[in-house]
PDB file of C-alpha atoms in Angstrom:
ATOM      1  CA  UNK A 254       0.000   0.000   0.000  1.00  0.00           C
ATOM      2  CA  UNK A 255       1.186   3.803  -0.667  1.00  0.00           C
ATOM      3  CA  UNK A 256       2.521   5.733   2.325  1.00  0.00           C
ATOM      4  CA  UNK A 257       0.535   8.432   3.656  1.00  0.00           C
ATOM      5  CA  UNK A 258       2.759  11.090   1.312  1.00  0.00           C
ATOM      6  CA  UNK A 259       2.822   8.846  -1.709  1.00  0.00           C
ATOM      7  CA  UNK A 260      -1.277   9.212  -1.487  1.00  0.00           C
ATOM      8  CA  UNK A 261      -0.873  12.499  -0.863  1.00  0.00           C
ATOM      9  CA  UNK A 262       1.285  13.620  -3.999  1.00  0.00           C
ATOM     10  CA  UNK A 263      -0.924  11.300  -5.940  1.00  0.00           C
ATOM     11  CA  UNK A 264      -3.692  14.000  -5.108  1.00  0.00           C
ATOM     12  CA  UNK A 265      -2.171  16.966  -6.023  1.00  0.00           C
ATOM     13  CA  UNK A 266      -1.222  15.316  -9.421  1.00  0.00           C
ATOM     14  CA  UNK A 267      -4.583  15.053 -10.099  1.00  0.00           C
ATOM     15  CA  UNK A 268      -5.366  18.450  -8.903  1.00  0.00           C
ATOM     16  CA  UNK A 269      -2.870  19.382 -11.307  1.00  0.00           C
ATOM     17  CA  UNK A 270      -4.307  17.682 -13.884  1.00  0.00           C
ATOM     18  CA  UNK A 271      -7.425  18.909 -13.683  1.00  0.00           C
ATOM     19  CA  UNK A 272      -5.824  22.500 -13.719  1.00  0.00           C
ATOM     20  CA  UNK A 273      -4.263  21.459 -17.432  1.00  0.00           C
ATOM     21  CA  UNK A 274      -7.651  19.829 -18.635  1.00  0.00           C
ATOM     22  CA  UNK A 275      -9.872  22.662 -17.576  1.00  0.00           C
ATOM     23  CA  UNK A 276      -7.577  25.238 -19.675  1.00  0.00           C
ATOM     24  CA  UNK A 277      -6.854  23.108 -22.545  1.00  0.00           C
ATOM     25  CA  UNK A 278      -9.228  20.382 -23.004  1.00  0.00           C
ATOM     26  CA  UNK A 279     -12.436  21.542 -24.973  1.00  0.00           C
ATOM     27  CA  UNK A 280     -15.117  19.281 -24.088  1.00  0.00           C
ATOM     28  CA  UNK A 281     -13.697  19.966 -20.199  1.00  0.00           C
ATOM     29  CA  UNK A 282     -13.583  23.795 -20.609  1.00  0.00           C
ATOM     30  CA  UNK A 283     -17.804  23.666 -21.789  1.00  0.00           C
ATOM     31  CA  UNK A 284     -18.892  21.667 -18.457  1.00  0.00           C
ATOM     32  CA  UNK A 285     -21.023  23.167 -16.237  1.00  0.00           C
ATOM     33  CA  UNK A 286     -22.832  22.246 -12.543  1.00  0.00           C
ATOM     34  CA  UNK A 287     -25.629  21.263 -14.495  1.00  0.00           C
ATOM     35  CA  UNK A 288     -23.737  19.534 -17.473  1.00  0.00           C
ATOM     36  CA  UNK A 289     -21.831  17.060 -15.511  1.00  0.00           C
ATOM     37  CA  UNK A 290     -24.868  16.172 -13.162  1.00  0.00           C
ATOM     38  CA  UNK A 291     -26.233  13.614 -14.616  1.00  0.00           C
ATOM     39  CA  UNK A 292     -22.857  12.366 -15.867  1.00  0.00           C
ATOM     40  CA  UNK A 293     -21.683  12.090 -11.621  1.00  0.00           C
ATOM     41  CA  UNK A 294     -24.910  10.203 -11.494  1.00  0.00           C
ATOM     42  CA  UNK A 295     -24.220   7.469 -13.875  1.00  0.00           C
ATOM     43  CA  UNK A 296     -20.958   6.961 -12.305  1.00  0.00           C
ATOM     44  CA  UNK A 297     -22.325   6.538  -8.871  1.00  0.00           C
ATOM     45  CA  UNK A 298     -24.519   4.002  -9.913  1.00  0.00           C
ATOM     46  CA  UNK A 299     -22.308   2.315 -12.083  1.00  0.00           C
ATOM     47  CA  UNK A 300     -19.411   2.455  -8.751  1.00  0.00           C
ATOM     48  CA  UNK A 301     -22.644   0.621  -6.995  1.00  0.00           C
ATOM     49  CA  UNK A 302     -22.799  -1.784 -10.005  1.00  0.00           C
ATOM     50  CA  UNK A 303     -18.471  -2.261  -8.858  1.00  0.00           C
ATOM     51  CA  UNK A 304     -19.889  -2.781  -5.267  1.00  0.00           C
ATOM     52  CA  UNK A 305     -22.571  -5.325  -5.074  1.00  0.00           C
ATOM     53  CA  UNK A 306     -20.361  -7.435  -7.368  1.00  0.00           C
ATOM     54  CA  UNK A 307     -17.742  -7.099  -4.563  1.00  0.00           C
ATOM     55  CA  UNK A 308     -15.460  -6.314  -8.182  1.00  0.00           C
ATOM     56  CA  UNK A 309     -12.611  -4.685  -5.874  1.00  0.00           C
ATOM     57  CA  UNK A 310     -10.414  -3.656  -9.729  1.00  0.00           C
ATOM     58  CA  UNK A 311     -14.236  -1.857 -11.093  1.00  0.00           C
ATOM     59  CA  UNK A 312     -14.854  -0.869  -7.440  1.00  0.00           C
ATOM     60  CA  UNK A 313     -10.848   1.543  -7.520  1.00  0.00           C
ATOM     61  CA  UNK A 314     -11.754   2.355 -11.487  1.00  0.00           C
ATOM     62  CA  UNK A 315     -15.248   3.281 -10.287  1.00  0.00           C
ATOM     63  CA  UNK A 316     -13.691   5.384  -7.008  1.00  0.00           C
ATOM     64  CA  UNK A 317     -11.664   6.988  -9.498  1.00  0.00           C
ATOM     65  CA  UNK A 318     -14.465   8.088 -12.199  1.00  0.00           C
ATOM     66  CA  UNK A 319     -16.016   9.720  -9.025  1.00  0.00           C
ATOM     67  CA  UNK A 320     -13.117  11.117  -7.307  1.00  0.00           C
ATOM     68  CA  UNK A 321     -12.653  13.205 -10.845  1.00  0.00           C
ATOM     69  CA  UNK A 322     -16.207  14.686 -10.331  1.00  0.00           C
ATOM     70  CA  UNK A 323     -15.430  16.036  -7.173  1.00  0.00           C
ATOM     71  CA  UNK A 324     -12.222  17.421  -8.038  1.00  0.00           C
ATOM     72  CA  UNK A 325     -14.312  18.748 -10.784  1.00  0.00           C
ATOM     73  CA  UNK A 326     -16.786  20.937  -9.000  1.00  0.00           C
ATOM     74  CA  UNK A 327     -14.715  21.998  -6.822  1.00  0.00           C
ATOM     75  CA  UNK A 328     -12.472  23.344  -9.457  1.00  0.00           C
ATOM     76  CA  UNK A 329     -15.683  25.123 -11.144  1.00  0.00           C
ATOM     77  CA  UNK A 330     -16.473  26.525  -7.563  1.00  0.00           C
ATOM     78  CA  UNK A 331     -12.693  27.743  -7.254  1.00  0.00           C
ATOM     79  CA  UNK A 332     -13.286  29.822 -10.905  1.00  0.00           C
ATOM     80  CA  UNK A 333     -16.673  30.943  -9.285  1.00  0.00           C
ATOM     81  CA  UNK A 334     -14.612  32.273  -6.471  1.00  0.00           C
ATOM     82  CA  UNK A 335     -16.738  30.383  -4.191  1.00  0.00           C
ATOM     83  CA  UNK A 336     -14.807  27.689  -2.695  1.00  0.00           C
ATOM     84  CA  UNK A 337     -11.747  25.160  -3.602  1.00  0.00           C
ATOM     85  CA  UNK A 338     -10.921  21.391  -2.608  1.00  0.00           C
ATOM     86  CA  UNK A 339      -9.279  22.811   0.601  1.00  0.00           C
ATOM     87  CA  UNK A 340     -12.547  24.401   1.635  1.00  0.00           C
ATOM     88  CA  UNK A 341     -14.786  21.001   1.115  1.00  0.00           C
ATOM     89  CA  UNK A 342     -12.126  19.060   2.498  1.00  0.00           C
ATOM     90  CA  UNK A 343     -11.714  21.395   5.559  1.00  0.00           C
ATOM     91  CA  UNK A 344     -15.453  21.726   6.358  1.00  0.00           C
ATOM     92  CA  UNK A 345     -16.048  17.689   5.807  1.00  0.00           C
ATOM     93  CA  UNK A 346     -13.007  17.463   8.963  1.00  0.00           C
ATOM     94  CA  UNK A 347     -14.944  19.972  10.700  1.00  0.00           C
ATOM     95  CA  UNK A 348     -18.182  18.227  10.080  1.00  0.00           C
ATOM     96  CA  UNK A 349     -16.367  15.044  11.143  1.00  0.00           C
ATOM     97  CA  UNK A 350     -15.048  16.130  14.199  1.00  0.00           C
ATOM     98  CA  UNK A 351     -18.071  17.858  15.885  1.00  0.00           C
ATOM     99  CA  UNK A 352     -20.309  14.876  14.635  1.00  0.00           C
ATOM    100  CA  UNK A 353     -17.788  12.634  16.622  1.00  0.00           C
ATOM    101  CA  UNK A 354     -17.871  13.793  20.042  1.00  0.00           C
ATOM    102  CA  UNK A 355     -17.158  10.508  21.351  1.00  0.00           C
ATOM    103  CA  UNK A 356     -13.614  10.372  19.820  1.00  0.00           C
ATOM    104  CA  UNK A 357     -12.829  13.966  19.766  1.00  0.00           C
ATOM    105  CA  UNK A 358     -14.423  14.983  23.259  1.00  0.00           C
ATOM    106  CA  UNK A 359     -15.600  13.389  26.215  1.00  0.00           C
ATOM    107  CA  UNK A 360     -18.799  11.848  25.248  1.00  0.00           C
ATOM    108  CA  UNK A 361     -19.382   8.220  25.757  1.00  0.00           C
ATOM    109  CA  UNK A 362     -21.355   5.401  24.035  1.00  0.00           C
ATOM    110  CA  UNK A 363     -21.703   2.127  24.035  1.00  0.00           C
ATOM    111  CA  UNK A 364     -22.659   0.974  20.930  1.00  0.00           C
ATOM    112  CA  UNK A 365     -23.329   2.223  16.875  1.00  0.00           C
ATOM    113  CA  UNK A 366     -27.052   2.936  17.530  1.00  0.00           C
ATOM    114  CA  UNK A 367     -25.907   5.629  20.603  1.00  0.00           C
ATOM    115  CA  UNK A 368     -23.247   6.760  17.891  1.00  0.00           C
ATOM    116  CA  UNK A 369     -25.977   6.975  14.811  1.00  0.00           C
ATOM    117  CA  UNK A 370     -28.440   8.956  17.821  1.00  0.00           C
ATOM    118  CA  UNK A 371     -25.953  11.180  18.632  1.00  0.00           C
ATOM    119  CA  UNK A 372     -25.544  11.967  14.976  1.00  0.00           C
ATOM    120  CA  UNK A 373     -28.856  12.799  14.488  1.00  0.00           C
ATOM    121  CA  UNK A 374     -29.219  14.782  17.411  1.00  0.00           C
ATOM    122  CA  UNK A 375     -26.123  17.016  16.750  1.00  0.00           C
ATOM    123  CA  UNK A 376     -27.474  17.857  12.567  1.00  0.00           C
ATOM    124  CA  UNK A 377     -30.150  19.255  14.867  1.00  0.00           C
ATOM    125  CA  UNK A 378     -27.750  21.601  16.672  1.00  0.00           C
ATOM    126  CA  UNK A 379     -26.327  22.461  13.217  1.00  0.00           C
ATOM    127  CA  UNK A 380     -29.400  24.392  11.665  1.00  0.00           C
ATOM    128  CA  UNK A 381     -31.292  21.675  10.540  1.00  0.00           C
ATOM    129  CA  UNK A 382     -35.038  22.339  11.171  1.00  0.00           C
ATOM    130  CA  UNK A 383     -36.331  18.854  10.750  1.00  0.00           C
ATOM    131  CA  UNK A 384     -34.462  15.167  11.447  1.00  0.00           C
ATOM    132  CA  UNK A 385     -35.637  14.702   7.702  1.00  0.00           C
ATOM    133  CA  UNK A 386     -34.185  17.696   6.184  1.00  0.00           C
ATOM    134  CA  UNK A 387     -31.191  16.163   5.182  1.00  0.00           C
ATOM    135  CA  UNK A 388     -33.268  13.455   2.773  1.00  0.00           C
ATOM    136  CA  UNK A 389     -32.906  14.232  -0.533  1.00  0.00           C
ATOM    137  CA  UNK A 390     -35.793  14.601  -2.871  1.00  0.00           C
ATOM    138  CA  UNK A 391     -33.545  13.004  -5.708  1.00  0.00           C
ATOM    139  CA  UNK A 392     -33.123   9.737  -3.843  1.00  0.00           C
ATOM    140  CA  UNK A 393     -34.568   6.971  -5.263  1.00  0.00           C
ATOM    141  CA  UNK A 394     -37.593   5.571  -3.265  1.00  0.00           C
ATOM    142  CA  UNK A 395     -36.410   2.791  -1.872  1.00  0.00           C
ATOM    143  CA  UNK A 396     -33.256   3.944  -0.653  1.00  0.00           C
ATOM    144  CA  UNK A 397     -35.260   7.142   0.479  1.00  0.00           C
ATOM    145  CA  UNK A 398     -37.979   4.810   2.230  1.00  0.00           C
ATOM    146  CA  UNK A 399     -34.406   2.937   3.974  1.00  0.00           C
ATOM    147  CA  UNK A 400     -32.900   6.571   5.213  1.00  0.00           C
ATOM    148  CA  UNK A 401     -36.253   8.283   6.649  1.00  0.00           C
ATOM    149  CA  UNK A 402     -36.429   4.854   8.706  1.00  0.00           C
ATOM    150  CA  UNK A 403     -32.751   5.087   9.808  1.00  0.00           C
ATOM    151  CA  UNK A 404     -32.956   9.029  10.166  1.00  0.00           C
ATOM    152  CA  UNK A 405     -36.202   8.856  12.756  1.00  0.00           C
ATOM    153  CA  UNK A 406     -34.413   5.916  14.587  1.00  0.00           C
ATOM    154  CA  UNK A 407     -31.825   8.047  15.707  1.00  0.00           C
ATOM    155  CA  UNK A 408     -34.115  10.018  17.689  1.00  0.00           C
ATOM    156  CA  UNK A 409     -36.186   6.988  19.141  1.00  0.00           C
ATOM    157  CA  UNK A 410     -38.344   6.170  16.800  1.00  0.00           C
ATOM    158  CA  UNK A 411     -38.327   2.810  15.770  1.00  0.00           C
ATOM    159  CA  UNK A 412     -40.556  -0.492  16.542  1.00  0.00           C
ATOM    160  CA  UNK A 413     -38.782  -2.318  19.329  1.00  0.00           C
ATOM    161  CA  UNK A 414     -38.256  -5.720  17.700  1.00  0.00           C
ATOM    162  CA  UNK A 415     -38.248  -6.944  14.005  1.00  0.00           C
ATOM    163  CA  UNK A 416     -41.265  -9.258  14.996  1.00  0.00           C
ATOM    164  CA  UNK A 417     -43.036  -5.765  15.425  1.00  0.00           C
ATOM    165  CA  UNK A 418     -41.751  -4.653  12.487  1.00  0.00           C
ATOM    166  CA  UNK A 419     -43.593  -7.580  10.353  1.00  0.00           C
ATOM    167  CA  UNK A 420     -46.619  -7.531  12.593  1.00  0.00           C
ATOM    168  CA  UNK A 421     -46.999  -2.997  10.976  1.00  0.00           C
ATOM    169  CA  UNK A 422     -46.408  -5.682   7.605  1.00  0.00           C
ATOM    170  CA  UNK A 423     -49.159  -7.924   8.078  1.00  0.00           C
ATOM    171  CA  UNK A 424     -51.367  -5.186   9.004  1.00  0.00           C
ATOM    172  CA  UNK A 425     -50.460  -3.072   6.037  1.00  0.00           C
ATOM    173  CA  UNK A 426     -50.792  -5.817   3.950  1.00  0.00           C
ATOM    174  CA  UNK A 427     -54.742  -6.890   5.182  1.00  0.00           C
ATOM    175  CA  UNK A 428     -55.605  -3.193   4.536  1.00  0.00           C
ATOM    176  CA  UNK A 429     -54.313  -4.047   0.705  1.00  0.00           C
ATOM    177  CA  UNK A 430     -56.441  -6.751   0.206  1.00  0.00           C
ATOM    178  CA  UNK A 431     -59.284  -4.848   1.795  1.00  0.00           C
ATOM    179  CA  UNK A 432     -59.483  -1.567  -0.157  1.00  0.00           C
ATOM    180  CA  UNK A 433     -61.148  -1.586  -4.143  1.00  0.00           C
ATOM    181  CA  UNK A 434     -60.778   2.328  -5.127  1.00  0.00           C
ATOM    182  CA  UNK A 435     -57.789   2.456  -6.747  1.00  0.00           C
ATOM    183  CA  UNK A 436     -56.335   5.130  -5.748  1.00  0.00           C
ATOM    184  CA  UNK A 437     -56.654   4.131  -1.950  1.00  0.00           C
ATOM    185  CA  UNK A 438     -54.897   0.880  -3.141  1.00  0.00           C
ATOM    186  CA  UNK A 439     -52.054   2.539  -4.449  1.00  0.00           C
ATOM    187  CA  UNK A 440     -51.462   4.085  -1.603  1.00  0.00           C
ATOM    188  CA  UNK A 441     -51.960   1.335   0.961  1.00  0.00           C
ATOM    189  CA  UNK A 442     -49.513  -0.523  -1.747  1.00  0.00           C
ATOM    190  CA  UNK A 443     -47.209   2.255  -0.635  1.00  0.00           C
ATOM    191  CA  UNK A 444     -47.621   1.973   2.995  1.00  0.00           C
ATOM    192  CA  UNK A 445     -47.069  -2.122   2.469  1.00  0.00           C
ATOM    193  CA  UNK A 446     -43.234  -1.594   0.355  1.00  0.00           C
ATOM    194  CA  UNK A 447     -42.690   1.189   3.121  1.00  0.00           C
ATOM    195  CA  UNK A 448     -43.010  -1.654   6.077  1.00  0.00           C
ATOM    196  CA  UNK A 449     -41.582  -4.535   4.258  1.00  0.00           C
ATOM    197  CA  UNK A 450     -38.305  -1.784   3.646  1.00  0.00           C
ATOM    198  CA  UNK A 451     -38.239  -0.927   7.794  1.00  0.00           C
ATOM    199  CA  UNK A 452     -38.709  -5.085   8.324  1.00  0.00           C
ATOM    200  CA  UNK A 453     -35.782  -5.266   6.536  1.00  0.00           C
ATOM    201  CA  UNK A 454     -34.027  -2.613   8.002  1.00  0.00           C
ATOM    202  CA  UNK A 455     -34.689  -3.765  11.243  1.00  0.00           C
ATOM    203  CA  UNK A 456     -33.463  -7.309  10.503  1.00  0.00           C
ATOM    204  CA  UNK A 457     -30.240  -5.857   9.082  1.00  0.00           C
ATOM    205  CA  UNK A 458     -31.017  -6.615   5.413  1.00  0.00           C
ATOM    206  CA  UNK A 459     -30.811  -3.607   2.902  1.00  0.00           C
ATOM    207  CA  UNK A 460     -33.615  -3.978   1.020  1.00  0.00           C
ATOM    208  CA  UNK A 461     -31.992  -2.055  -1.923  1.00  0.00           C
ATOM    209  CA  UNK A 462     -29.136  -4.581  -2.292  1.00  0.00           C
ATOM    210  CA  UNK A 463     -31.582  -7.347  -1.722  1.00  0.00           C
ATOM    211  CA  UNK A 464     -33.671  -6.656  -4.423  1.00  0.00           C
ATOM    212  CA  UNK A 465     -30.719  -5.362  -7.221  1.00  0.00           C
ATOM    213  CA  UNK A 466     -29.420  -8.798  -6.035  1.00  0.00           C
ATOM    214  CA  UNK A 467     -32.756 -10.742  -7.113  1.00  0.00           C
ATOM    215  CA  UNK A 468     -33.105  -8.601 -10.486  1.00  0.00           C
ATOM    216  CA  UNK A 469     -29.149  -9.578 -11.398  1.00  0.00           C
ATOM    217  CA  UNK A 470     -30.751 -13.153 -10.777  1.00  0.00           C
ATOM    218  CA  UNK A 471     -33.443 -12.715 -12.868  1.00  0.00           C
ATOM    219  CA  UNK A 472     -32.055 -11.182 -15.819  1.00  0.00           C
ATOM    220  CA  UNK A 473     -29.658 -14.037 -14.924  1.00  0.00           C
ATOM    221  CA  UNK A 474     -31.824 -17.095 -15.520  1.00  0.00           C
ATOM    222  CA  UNK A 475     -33.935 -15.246 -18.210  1.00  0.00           C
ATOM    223  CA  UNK A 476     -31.121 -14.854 -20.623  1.00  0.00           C
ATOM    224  CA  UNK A 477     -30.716 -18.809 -19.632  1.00  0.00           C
ATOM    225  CA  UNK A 478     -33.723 -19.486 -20.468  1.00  0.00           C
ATOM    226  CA  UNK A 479     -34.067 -18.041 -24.230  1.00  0.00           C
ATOM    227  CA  UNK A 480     -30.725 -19.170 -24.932  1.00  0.00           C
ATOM    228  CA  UNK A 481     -32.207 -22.828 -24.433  1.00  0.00           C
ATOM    229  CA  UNK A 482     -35.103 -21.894 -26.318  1.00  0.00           C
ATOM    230  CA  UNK A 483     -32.868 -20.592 -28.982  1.00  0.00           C
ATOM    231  CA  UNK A 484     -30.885 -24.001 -29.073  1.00  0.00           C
ATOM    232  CA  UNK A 485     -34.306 -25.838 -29.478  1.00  0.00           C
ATOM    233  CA  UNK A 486     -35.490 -23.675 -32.093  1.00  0.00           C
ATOM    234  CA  UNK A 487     -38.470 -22.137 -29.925  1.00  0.00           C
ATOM    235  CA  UNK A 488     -39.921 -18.719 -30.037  1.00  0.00           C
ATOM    236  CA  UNK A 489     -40.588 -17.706 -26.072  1.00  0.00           C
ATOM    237  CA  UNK A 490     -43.510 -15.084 -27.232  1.00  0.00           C
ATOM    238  CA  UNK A 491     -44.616 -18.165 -28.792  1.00  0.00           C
ATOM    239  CA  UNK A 492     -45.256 -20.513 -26.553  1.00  0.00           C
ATOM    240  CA  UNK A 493     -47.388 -20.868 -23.405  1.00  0.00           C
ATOM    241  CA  UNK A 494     -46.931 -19.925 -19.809  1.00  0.00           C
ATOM    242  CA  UNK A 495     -46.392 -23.970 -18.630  1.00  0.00           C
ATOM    243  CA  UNK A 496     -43.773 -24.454 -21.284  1.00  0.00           C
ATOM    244  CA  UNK A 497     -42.039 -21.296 -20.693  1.00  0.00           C
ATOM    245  CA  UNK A 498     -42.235 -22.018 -16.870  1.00  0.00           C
ATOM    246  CA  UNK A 499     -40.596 -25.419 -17.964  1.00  0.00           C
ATOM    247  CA  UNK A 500     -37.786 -23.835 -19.613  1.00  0.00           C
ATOM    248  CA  UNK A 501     -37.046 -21.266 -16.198  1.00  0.00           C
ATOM    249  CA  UNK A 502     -36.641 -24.354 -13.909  1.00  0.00           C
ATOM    250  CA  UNK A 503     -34.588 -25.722 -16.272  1.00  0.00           C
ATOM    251  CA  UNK A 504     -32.611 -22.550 -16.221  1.00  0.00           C
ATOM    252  CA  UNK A 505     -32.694 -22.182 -12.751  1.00  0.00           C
ATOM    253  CA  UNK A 506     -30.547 -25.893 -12.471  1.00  0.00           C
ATOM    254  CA  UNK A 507     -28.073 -24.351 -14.761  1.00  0.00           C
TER     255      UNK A 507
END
């Protein structure tokens, strides 16, 4: 592994780099806030891709296709004269710090949950007017279902048990069934994904991984399955539902 100055010279090549492309580069001159955000997007979701694929070589290439978007607004910001990589890095230490009063002061806990409370508790202290506020609207809604739930435990409110968890389930679920108009069963469709996600939670499952996990599987044993129907000379659109589901447990042996 690189020593602490090695990693630290490796930075400011890149800072220097991104110095040279931003004056002489003409596709990196034109970006914007706006013209790179969906760009840092993709590669966040492709660095998850990296990540649930536990592909440590895509997970560094992926680090690094993200690391340059950083750099990269901060760099516009520097132009803008409104901050630099020293500020963000400075006021993430800061941010660090005061959130960590347990290793930097004299506070003392005795597990992660007191640590994750604590957390919550200080963003309070910060300016932030709600223990939600820090939720972003962009967030898919699963993974924005998973942080409200984790964001409200840290101030106490949470079932006690994952067997209370799945009870809030079963209840949701009976209302489901129940209601006809369907706009009411939209919602109490809603209310059932939002328990199943905080029976998850509670049980230490993300629900997010889970299910990326079962749609890799799927795709998976799909493509399996029309490449046998391919071999066989069949036509999948062609054929019935009890042949087709013939050819999936076949391709779910494979």
């Amino acid at each position: 592994m690189n020593s602490k100055q090695e990693k630290l010279e490796a930075f400011g090549r890149l800072l220097d780099i991104m110095d040279d492309l931003r004056e002489k580069c003409p596709w990196d001159k034109k970006q914007d806030l706006q013209s790179l955000r969906h760009l840092t997007l993709e590669e966040v979701y492709e660095l998850s891709d990296a990540l649930l694929e536990e592909n440590l070589d895509e997970v560094k290439k992926e680090l690094g296709d993200v690391l340059l978007h950083l750099v990269f607004y901060a760099k516009i910001g520097s132009e803008k004269e409104s901050f630099d990589i020293a500020d963000v890095i400075n006021s993430l230490n800061e941010k660090l710090i005061f959130r960590h009063p347990h290793i930097y002061g004299d506070v003392e806990v005795k597990d992660e949950d007191e640590v994750k409370q604590n957390w919550e508790k200080l963003k309070l202290k910060e300016g932030n007017k709600s223990v939600l506020s820090g939720v972003s609207k962009g967030t898919p809604s699963m993974v924005k279902a998973f942080r409200i739930q984790e964001k409200v435990k840290g101030i106490g409110f949470e079932f006690h048990n994952a067997e209370d968890a799945w009870k809030k389930v079963d209840e949701e679920l009976a209302e489901f069934h129940t209601e006809t108009a369907s706009v009411k069963k939209e919602q109490e469709l809603g209310d059932v994904f939002f328990s199943l996600i905080n029976y998850a939670r509670i049980s230490g499952i993300n629900p997010d991984s889970a299910l990326e996990k079962t749609n890799l599987k799927f795709i998976s044993r799909f493509q399996k399955m029309e490449n046998l129907a391919s071999e066989r000379n069949l036509n999948l659109s062609e054929m019935p539902l009890e042949e087709m589901d013939l050819l999936w447990e076949e391709a779910k042996k494979g």
